[in-house]
Amino acid sequence: MREITSIPPTLGLEDLLFNGYSEPDEDKDEVLQDMKSHSDNVTVIFDGVTELSSLVVKKLVEKDLLPDAKIIITCRPDDEEDLCPEDWLRVEVKGFSEETIKTYLSTTLGDDHREVLSNVELMTLCHVPMYALMVAASFSSGDSLQPRTVTEICINIVRICLQINSNKPRIKNLNQFIKTKANEILSLAEAAFYATQRKTVNLEELSCDDSCVLSFLKQLDVKVAPTETRTVYAFLHYTMQEFFAALWLLKNPDKIREVFQQCLTEEMKHMKHLIPFMCRLLIEKSPCLMSCLTPAEELQETRNWFMEEMIDTFSTKADDNELYVDTLFLCQCLYESQSSEACVYFLNKLDFYLDLSGEDLDPHSCCAVAYVVTQSKERKINLNLEDVTVSEQGMKQFFGCLQNVEWHDSLPLQLWMVVLLSEGQTECAELLHLCKNDLHLPVVESSCKGQCLSLLGSRRYGLQQSV
């Protein structure tokens, strides 16, 4: 779909298949007619969709064209509701298991993979295959500093790529070199920002021609007519495009509040993905990047208001005066920032009550929540885990922060439900210890009770049934 987004919305099926994608060796009219006559034998895969901007793509998805064809769409979970009809089969890629992460890292990093395995934050990131690749790339550079967040990994990769493509591999002062490339980097960042706003991966009006900076991009030659092609550029991965877009937004702080408000709308909610990057880029910490692109006093002015205003924006009161909080998103932002002060401000705003009910938490989300909870030194957190789904890796993060959690009556039941419905069973013994060998289960969930009792074997524990 990186190439498809460049094709005019009025494109027909024939051009989509044979000009936008690939032209068959035999007569294309015959092939097209065969596809229409036997559409039940056709499978069309749209990979990495952000929106259905093309009319012909929309018609294929809605089965107005090739009605019996199998249509497969891959997209981010955030885009799913806008792209797929409700009656479609939904498959979610859960990512790498802990064992797969170890296999992948040992294959790519050799003995160095043990450094990643000892870093809990990086392990939780690696369940996403793309982040596992980025972690491996970051460690392959030989840098002794271990990144903890997605933003730090992106910073490392940008710095490594600039050094490699500078034709000066032995640069002693990389920060100074980045400063000499600031205008070119920010020019690319501006193109990334406006492309992200449009929900496209193709960069338009790219004025940067510096080969070192353009090394982040892939060149695409798109066929627009039988004898004419147009060259466009795209980032190697959408995550890097959003990262560069965040760079430009921080350089233009007068637009940040406008983007905050846009994120609250259905049409522009995808702009939220820029904000976690901004939270880390503002911090004065090594490895640095933003401080090489903008004066220190400008960054400080933004720091003075950014975190509190960001938290306030995503903690809004609805018409019924009830506070609506995007809890999981804010925890991810706070984790990227690694700011204890911001966490305490957030928890104070919520009166130290974190409502995660109904959330499906991946390991990295659990890592973010656990980080926020552990920043509360003076007061216990009231944690709501009702109907929460957590993987086995994620449960390890939760158990690490429970000493900061208020042990209210419903929490043991919620924890037991989370553990018993998770993929693994290794956390049962630890939870039994935390609950002083009491087992808390709802009366109606007989399947959970049976599963748990089979785990206990012949050992004796107190059983408390909760209605």
Coordinates of C-alpha atoms in Angstrom, one line a residue:
M1 CA 0.0 0.0 0.0
R2 CA 3.0 2.3 0.1
E3 CA 2.8 2.5 -3.7
I4 CA -0.9 2.3 -3.9
T5 CA -1.4 5.5 -2.0
S6 CA 0.3 7.4 -4.8
I7 CA -2.3 6.2 -7.4
P8 CA -5.2 8.5 -8.2
P9 CA -8.5 7.8 -6.4
T10 CA -10.3 7.3 -9.8
L11 CA -8.0 4.4 -10.8
G12 CA -9.8 1.3 -12.3
L13 CA -9.4 -2.3 -11.4
E14 CA -7.2 -3.1 -14.5
D15 CA -4.8 -0.2 -13.7
L16 CA -4.7 -1.1 -10.0
L17 CA -3.7 -4.7 -10.7
F18 CA -1.5 -4.3 -13.8
N19 CA 0.0 -0.8 -13.6
G20 CA -0.1 -0.1 -9.9
Y21 CA 1.2 -3.6 -9.0
S22 CA 2.6 -5.8 -11.9
E23 CA 1.7 -6.5 -15.5
P24 CA 1.3 -10.2 -16.5
D25 CA 3.5 -11.7 -19.2
E26 CA 0.4 -12.9 -21.2
D27 CA -2.4 -10.7 -22.4
K28 CA -3.7 -8.7 -19.5
D29 CA -7.2 -8.4 -20.8
E30 CA -7.5 -12.2 -20.8
V31 CA -6.1 -12.4 -17.3
L32 CA -8.5 -9.8 -16.0
Q33 CA -11.5 -11.5 -17.6
D34 CA -10.4 -14.8 -16.1
M35 CA -10.2 -13.1 -12.6
K36 CA -13.7 -11.7 -13.0
S37 CA -15.1 -15.0 -14.2
H38 CA -13.4 -17.1 -11.4
S39 CA -13.2 -14.5 -8.6
D40 CA -13.6 -17.3 -6.0
N41 CA -10.0 -18.4 -6.9
V42 CA -8.6 -14.8 -6.4
T43 CA -7.0 -13.6 -3.2
V44 CA -6.1 -9.9 -2.9
I45 CA -3.9 -8.7 0.0
F46 CA -3.7 -5.1 1.0
D47 CA -0.7 -4.8 3.3
G48 CA -0.3 -1.9 5.7
V49 CA -3.5 0.0 5.0
T50 CA -4.1 3.4 6.7
E51 CA -7.3 4.4 4.8
L52 CA -9.4 3.4 1.9
S53 CA -8.6 6.5 -0.2
S54 CA -8.8 4.8 -3.5
L55 CA -12.3 4.1 -4.9
V56 CA -11.3 0.9 -6.6
V57 CA -9.8 -0.5 -3.3
K58 CA -13.0 0.5 -1.4
K59 CA -15.1 -1.4 -4.0
L60 CA -12.9 -4.5 -3.7
V61 CA -13.2 -4.4 0.1
E62 CA -17.0 -3.9 -0.1
K63 CA -17.2 -6.8 -2.7
D64 CA -18.6 -4.6 -5.5
L65 CA -15.7 -5.9 -7.6
L66 CA -14.6 -9.5 -7.7
P67 CA -17.5 -10.4 -5.3
D68 CA -16.2 -13.9 -4.4
A69 CA -12.6 -13.0 -4.0
K70 CA -10.8 -13.4 -0.6
I71 CA -9.8 -9.9 0.6
I72 CA -7.1 -9.7 3.3
I73 CA -6.3 -6.3 5.0
T74 CA -3.4 -5.8 7.3
C75 CA -3.4 -2.6 9.4
R76 CA -2.8 -1.2 12.9
P77 CA -5.4 -2.0 15.5
D78 CA -6.3 1.7 15.8
D79 CA -7.3 1.7 12.1
E80 CA -9.3 -1.5 12.2
E81 CA -12.8 0.0 12.8
D82 CA -12.5 2.4 9.9
L83 CA -11.3 -0.2 7.4
C84 CA -13.0 -3.6 7.9
P85 CA -16.8 -4.5 7.9
E86 CA -18.1 -5.8 11.2
D87 CA -18.8 -9.3 9.8
W88 CA -15.2 -9.9 8.7
L89 CA -13.0 -12.4 10.3
R90 CA -10.5 -10.6 12.6
V91 CA -7.1 -12.0 13.3
E92 CA -4.7 -10.2 15.7
V93 CA -1.0 -10.9 15.6
K94 CA 0.0 -11.2 19.2
G95 CA 3.8 -11.1 18.4
F96 CA 6.7 -13.0 19.7
S97 CA 6.6 -15.3 22.7
E98 CA 9.3 -15.1 25.3
E99 CA 10.9 -18.3 23.8
T100 CA 10.8 -16.9 20.3
I101 CA 12.3 -13.6 21.4
K102 CA 15.3 -15.5 22.9
T103 CA 15.7 -17.5 19.7
Y104 CA 15.5 -14.5 17.5
L105 CA 18.0 -12.4 19.6
S106 CA 20.5 -15.3 20.0
T107 CA 20.4 -15.7 16.2
T108 CA 20.9 -12.1 15.4
L109 CA 23.2 -11.0 18.3
G110 CA 25.0 -14.1 19.3
D111 CA 26.4 -13.9 22.9
D112 CA 25.3 -10.2 23.1
H113 CA 21.7 -11.3 23.3
R114 CA 22.1 -12.0 27.0
E115 CA 22.4 -8.2 27.6
V116 CA 18.9 -7.8 26.1
L117 CA 17.5 -10.7 28.1
S118 CA 18.7 -9.1 31.3
N119 CA 16.8 -5.8 30.4
V120 CA 13.2 -6.3 31.3
E121 CA 12.0 -3.2 29.4
L122 CA 13.7 -4.3 26.2
M123 CA 12.3 -7.8 26.6
T124 CA 8.7 -6.4 26.8
L125 CA 9.4 -4.4 23.7
C126 CA 10.6 -7.3 21.7
H127 CA 7.3 -9.1 21.6
V128 CA 6.6 -6.8 18.6
P129 CA 8.7 -8.2 15.8
M130 CA 9.6 -4.8 14.3
Y131 CA 10.8 -3.6 17.7
A132 CA 12.8 -6.8 18.1
L133 CA 14.5 -6.0 14.8
M134 CA 15.2 -2.4 16.0
V135 CA 16.5 -3.6 19.3
A136 CA 18.9 -6.0 17.5
A137 CA 20.0 -3.2 15.2
S138 CA 20.6 -0.9 18.1
F139 CA 22.7 -3.4 19.9
S140 CA 24.6 -4.4 16.8
S141 CA 26.1 -0.9 16.8
G142 CA 28.3 -1.8 19.8
D143 CA 26.9 1.0 21.9
S144 CA 27.2 0.2 25.6
L145 CA 24.2 2.3 26.5
Q146 CA 21.1 0.1 26.8
P147 CA 17.9 1.8 25.5
R148 CA 14.7 1.4 27.5
T149 CA 12.0 2.9 25.3
V150 CA 10.9 2.9 21.7
T151 CA 12.0 6.5 21.3
E152 CA 15.5 5.7 22.6
I153 CA 15.8 2.9 20.1
C154 CA 14.8 5.3 17.3
I155 CA 17.3 7.9 18.5
N156 CA 20.0 5.3 18.5
I157 CA 19.1 4.1 15.0
V158 CA 19.0 7.7 13.6
R159 CA 22.4 8.5 15.1
I160 CA 23.9 5.2 13.9
C161 CA 22.6 5.7 10.3
L162 CA 23.8 9.3 10.2
Q163 CA 27.3 8.1 11.2
I164 CA 27.4 5.2 8.8
N165 CA 26.1 7.3 5.8
S166 CA 28.3 10.3 6.6
N167 CA 31.3 8.9 4.8
K168 CA 33.1 9.7 8.0
P169 CA 32.7 6.5 10.1
R170 CA 35.2 7.8 12.7
I171 CA 33.4 11.0 13.6
K172 CA 34.6 11.9 17.1
N173 CA 31.8 14.4 17.8
L174 CA 28.6 13.0 16.3
N175 CA 26.4 15.7 18.1
Q176 CA 28.4 18.4 16.3
F177 CA 27.9 16.6 12.9
I178 CA 24.2 16.3 13.5
K179 CA 24.0 20.1 14.2
T180 CA 25.6 20.7 10.7
K181 CA 22.7 18.6 9.2
A182 CA 19.9 20.2 11.3
N183 CA 18.3 22.0 8.4
E184 CA 18.2 18.9 6.2
I185 CA 16.9 16.7 9.0
L186 CA 14.2 19.1 9.9
S187 CA 13.2 19.5 6.2
L188 CA 12.7 15.7 6.1
A189 CA 10.9 15.9 9.5
E190 CA 8.5 18.5 8.0
A191 CA 7.7 16.3 5.1
A192 CA 7.1 13.4 7.5
F193 CA 4.7 15.5 9.6
Y194 CA 2.5 16.5 6.8
A195 CA 2.5 13.0 5.3
T196 CA 1.4 11.6 8.7
Q197 CA -1.4 14.2 8.9
R198 CA -2.6 13.0 5.5
K199 CA -2.3 9.3 6.7
T200 CA 0.0 8.5 3.8
V201 CA 3.5 7.2 3.7
N202 CA 4.6 9.0 0.5
L203 CA 6.5 12.2 1.1
E204 CA 5.5 15.1 -1.2
E205 CA 7.5 18.2 -2.0
L206 CA 10.6 16.8 -0.5
S207 CA 13.2 19.6 -0.7
C208 CA 16.1 17.7 1.0
D209 CA 18.7 16.3 -1.4
D210 CA 21.3 15.3 1.2
S211 CA 22.3 11.7 0.6
C212 CA 23.1 11.1 4.2
V213 CA 19.7 12.2 5.4
L214 CA 17.9 10.5 2.5
S215 CA 19.4 7.2 3.7
F216 CA 16.3 6.9 5.9
L217 CA 14.0 6.7 2.9
K218 CA 13.2 4.2 0.2
Q219 CA 12.8 5.4 -3.4
L220 CA 9.7 4.2 -5.2
D221 CA 9.2 4.6 -9.0
V222 CA 5.5 4.6 -9.5
K223 CA 4.1 4.0 -13.0
V224 CA 1.5 6.7 -13.7
A225 CA 1.2 6.1 -17.5
P226 CA 2.4 3.4 -20.0
T227 CA 5.5 5.4 -20.7
E228 CA 5.8 7.6 -17.6
T229 CA 6.9 7.0 -14.0
R230 CA 7.0 9.3 -11.0
T231 CA 9.6 9.0 -8.2
V232 CA 8.3 9.2 -4.6
Y233 CA 10.0 8.6 -1.3
A234 CA 8.8 6.7 1.8
F235 CA 10.4 5.9 5.2
L236 CA 11.5 2.3 5.6
H237 CA 8.9 1.9 8.3
Y238 CA 5.9 4.0 9.4
T239 CA 7.2 4.1 13.0
M240 CA 10.3 6.1 11.8
Q241 CA 8.0 8.5 9.8
E242 CA 6.1 9.2 13.0
F243 CA 9.4 9.7 14.9
F244 CA 10.6 12.3 12.4
A245 CA 7.2 14.0 12.5
A246 CA 7.6 14.4 16.2
L247 CA 11.0 16.0 15.7
W248 CA 9.4 18.7 13.5
L249 CA 6.5 19.3 15.8
L250 CA 8.9 19.9 18.8
K251 CA 10.7 22.4 16.6
N252 CA 7.4 24.1 16.0
P253 CA 5.9 24.2 19.5
D254 CA 3.2 26.7 18.5
K255 CA 1.5 23.8 16.7
I256 CA 1.6 21.3 19.5
R257 CA -1.6 22.4 21.2
E258 CA -3.4 22.2 17.9
V259 CA -2.3 18.6 17.4
F260 CA -3.3 17.8 20.9
Q261 CA -6.9 18.8 20.1
Q262 CA -6.8 17.1 16.7
C263 CA -5.9 13.8 18.5
L264 CA -9.3 14.0 20.2
T265 CA -11.2 13.8 16.9
E266 CA -12.0 10.6 15.0
E267 CA -10.5 11.9 11.8
M268 CA -7.1 12.8 13.3
K269 CA -6.8 10.4 16.2
H270 CA -3.8 8.7 14.5
M271 CA -1.7 11.8 15.4
K272 CA -1.6 10.4 18.9
H273 CA 1.3 8.2 17.9
L274 CA 3.6 11.2 17.7
I275 CA 3.1 12.2 21.3
P276 CA 5.0 9.4 23.1
F277 CA 8.1 10.2 21.0
M278 CA 7.8 13.9 21.9
C279 CA 7.7 12.9 25.6
R280 CA 11.2 11.3 25.5
L281 CA 12.7 13.7 22.9
L282 CA 12.1 16.6 25.3
I283 CA 14.1 15.0 28.1
E284 CA 17.8 16.1 28.7
K285 CA 19.2 12.6 28.5
S286 CA 21.8 10.6 26.5
P287 CA 21.5 9.6 23.7
C288 CA 20.3 13.1 22.6
L289 CA 18.9 14.2 19.3
M290 CA 16.5 17.0 19.7
S291 CA 19.0 19.2 21.5
C292 CA 21.2 19.0 18.4
L293 CA 18.4 20.4 16.3
T294 CA 17.1 23.3 18.3
P295 CA 18.4 25.7 20.9
A296 CA 18.3 24.6 24.6
E297 CA 16.2 27.6 25.7
E298 CA 13.5 26.8 23.1
L299 CA 13.3 23.2 24.4
Q300 CA 13.1 24.4 28.0
E301 CA 10.2 26.7 27.2
T302 CA 8.3 23.7 25.8
R303 CA 9.3 21.5 28.7
N304 CA 7.8 24.0 31.1
W305 CA 4.2 23.3 30.0
F306 CA 4.2 20.2 27.8
M307 CA 3.7 17.3 30.2
E308 CA 1.0 18.8 32.3
E309 CA -0.9 20.1 29.2
M310 CA -0.6 16.7 27.6
I311 CA -2.0 14.9 30.6
D312 CA -4.8 17.5 31.0
T313 CA -5.8 17.1 27.3
F314 CA -6.2 13.3 27.6
S315 CA -8.0 13.6 30.9
T316 CA -11.1 15.5 29.9
K317 CA -14.6 15.8 31.4
A318 CA -17.5 14.6 29.4
D319 CA -20.9 16.3 29.1
D320 CA -22.1 14.5 32.3
N321 CA -19.1 16.0 34.1
E322 CA -17.4 12.6 34.5
L323 CA -13.7 12.5 34.0
Y324 CA -12.7 10.5 30.9
V325 CA -9.0 9.4 30.9
D326 CA -7.1 7.7 28.2
T327 CA -5.2 5.8 30.9
L328 CA -3.2 3.3 28.9
F329 CA -2.1 5.9 26.4
L330 CA -1.0 8.3 29.1
C331 CA 0.9 5.5 30.9
Q332 CA 2.8 4.8 27.6
C333 CA 3.6 8.5 27.3
L334 CA 4.8 8.7 30.9
Y335 CA 6.9 5.6 30.5
E336 CA 8.6 7.2 27.4
S337 CA 9.3 10.3 29.4
Q338 CA 10.8 8.5 32.4
S339 CA 9.6 11.4 34.5
S340 CA 8.6 10.7 38.1
E341 CA 7.2 14.2 38.5
A342 CA 4.9 13.8 35.6
C343 CA 3.7 10.4 36.9
V344 CA 2.9 11.9 40.3
Y345 CA 1.0 14.8 38.6
F346 CA -1.0 12.3 36.6
L347 CA -1.8 10.1 39.6
N348 CA -2.9 13.1 41.7
K349 CA -5.2 14.1 38.9
L350 CA -6.9 10.7 39.1
D351 CA -6.8 10.6 42.9
F352 CA -4.5 7.6 42.6
Y353 CA -7.1 5.5 40.9
L354 CA -6.0 3.7 37.7
D355 CA -8.9 2.2 35.8
L356 CA -7.7 -0.4 33.3
S357 CA -11.0 -2.3 33.1
G358 CA -11.7 -4.0 29.8
E359 CA -8.2 -3.4 28.4
D360 CA -6.1 -5.9 26.4
L361 CA -2.6 -5.3 27.6
D362 CA 0.5 -6.4 25.7
P363 CA 3.7 -6.9 27.7
H364 CA 5.0 -3.4 26.9
S365 CA 1.8 -1.8 28.0
C366 CA 2.1 -3.7 31.3
C367 CA 5.7 -2.4 31.6
A368 CA 4.4 1.2 31.2
V369 CA 1.6 0.8 33.7
A370 CA 4.0 -0.9 36.2
Y371 CA 6.4 2.1 35.8
V372 CA 3.7 4.6 36.6
V373 CA 2.5 2.7 39.6
T374 CA 6.0 2.4 41.1
Q375 CA 6.5 6.1 41.0
S376 CA 3.9 6.6 43.7
K377 CA 6.1 6.5 46.8
E378 CA 3.8 8.2 49.4
R379 CA 0.4 6.7 48.6
K380 CA -0.9 3.4 47.4
I381 CA -2.6 3.0 44.0
N382 CA -6.2 1.8 43.6
L383 CA -6.0 -0.5 40.6
N384 CA -9.0 -1.7 38.7
L385 CA -8.2 -4.8 36.6
E386 CA -11.8 -6.0 35.9
D387 CA -12.1 -7.9 32.6
V388 CA -8.4 -7.2 31.8
T389 CA -6.5 -9.5 29.4
V390 CA -2.8 -9.8 30.1
S391 CA -0.2 -12.2 28.6
E392 CA 2.1 -14.2 30.8
Q393 CA 5.0 -11.8 30.2
G394 CA 2.8 -8.9 31.2
M395 CA 1.8 -10.5 34.5
K396 CA 5.5 -10.5 35.5
Q397 CA 5.4 -6.8 35.2
F398 CA 2.3 -6.4 37.3
F399 CA 3.6 -8.6 40.1
G400 CA 6.7 -6.3 40.3
C401 CA 4.6 -3.3 41.2
L402 CA 1.9 -4.7 43.5
Q403 CA 3.8 -3.4 46.6
N404 CA 2.6 0.0 45.5
V405 CA -1.0 -1.1 45.1
E406 CA -3.8 -0.8 47.6
W407 CA -5.1 -4.4 48.3
H408 CA -8.8 -3.7 48.1
D409 CA -11.5 -6.5 48.4
S410 CA -12.0 -7.1 44.7
L411 CA -8.3 -7.0 43.6
P412 CA -7.4 -10.7 44.5
L413 CA -10.4 -11.9 42.4
Q414 CA -9.4 -9.6 39.5
L415 CA -5.8 -10.9 39.6
W416 CA -6.9 -14.5 39.7
M417 CA -9.2 -14.0 36.7
V418 CA -6.4 -12.3 34.8
V419 CA -3.9 -15.1 35.6
L420 CA -6.2 -18.0 34.9
L421 CA -7.3 -16.5 31.6
S422 CA -3.8 -15.7 30.4
E423 CA -1.7 -17.9 28.2
G424 CA 0.6 -19.2 30.9
Q425 CA 0.3 -20.8 34.3
T426 CA 3.6 -20.0 35.9
E427 CA 2.3 -17.1 37.9
C428 CA -0.2 -19.1 40.0
A429 CA 2.3 -20.0 42.7
E430 CA 3.4 -16.4 43.1
L431 CA -0.1 -15.1 43.3
L432 CA -1.0 -17.7 45.9
H433 CA 1.9 -16.5 48.0
L434 CA 0.7 -12.8 47.6
C435 CA -2.8 -13.8 48.5
K436 CA -1.5 -15.8 51.6
N437 CA -2.6 -19.1 50.0
D438 CA -6.2 -17.9 49.4
L439 CA -7.8 -18.6 46.1
H440 CA -10.4 -16.0 45.0
L441 CA -12.8 -17.1 42.2
P442 CA -16.3 -16.1 41.1
V443 CA -18.9 -18.8 41.7
V444 CA -20.2 -18.7 38.1
E445 CA -16.8 -19.2 36.4
S446 CA -16.6 -23.0 36.8
S447 CA -14.1 -23.4 34.0
C448 CA -11.6 -21.1 35.8
K449 CA -12.2 -23.0 39.0
G450 CA -11.5 -26.3 37.3
Q451 CA -8.4 -25.0 35.6
C452 CA -7.0 -23.7 38.9
L453 CA -7.8 -26.7 41.0
S454 CA -6.0 -28.9 38.4
L455 CA -3.0 -26.8 38.9
L456 CA -3.0 -27.1 42.6
G457 CA -2.9 -30.9 42.5
S458 CA -2.9 -32.5 46.0
R459 CA -1.7 -29.4 47.8
R460 CA -4.2 -27.7 50.2
Y461 CA -5.2 -24.1 50.0
G462 CA -8.0 -22.0 51.3
L463 CA -10.7 -21.4 48.7
Q464 CA -12.7 -18.2 48.9
Q465 CA -15.7 -17.9 46.5
S466 CA -16.7 -14.4 45.6
V467 CA -20.2 -13.6 44.2

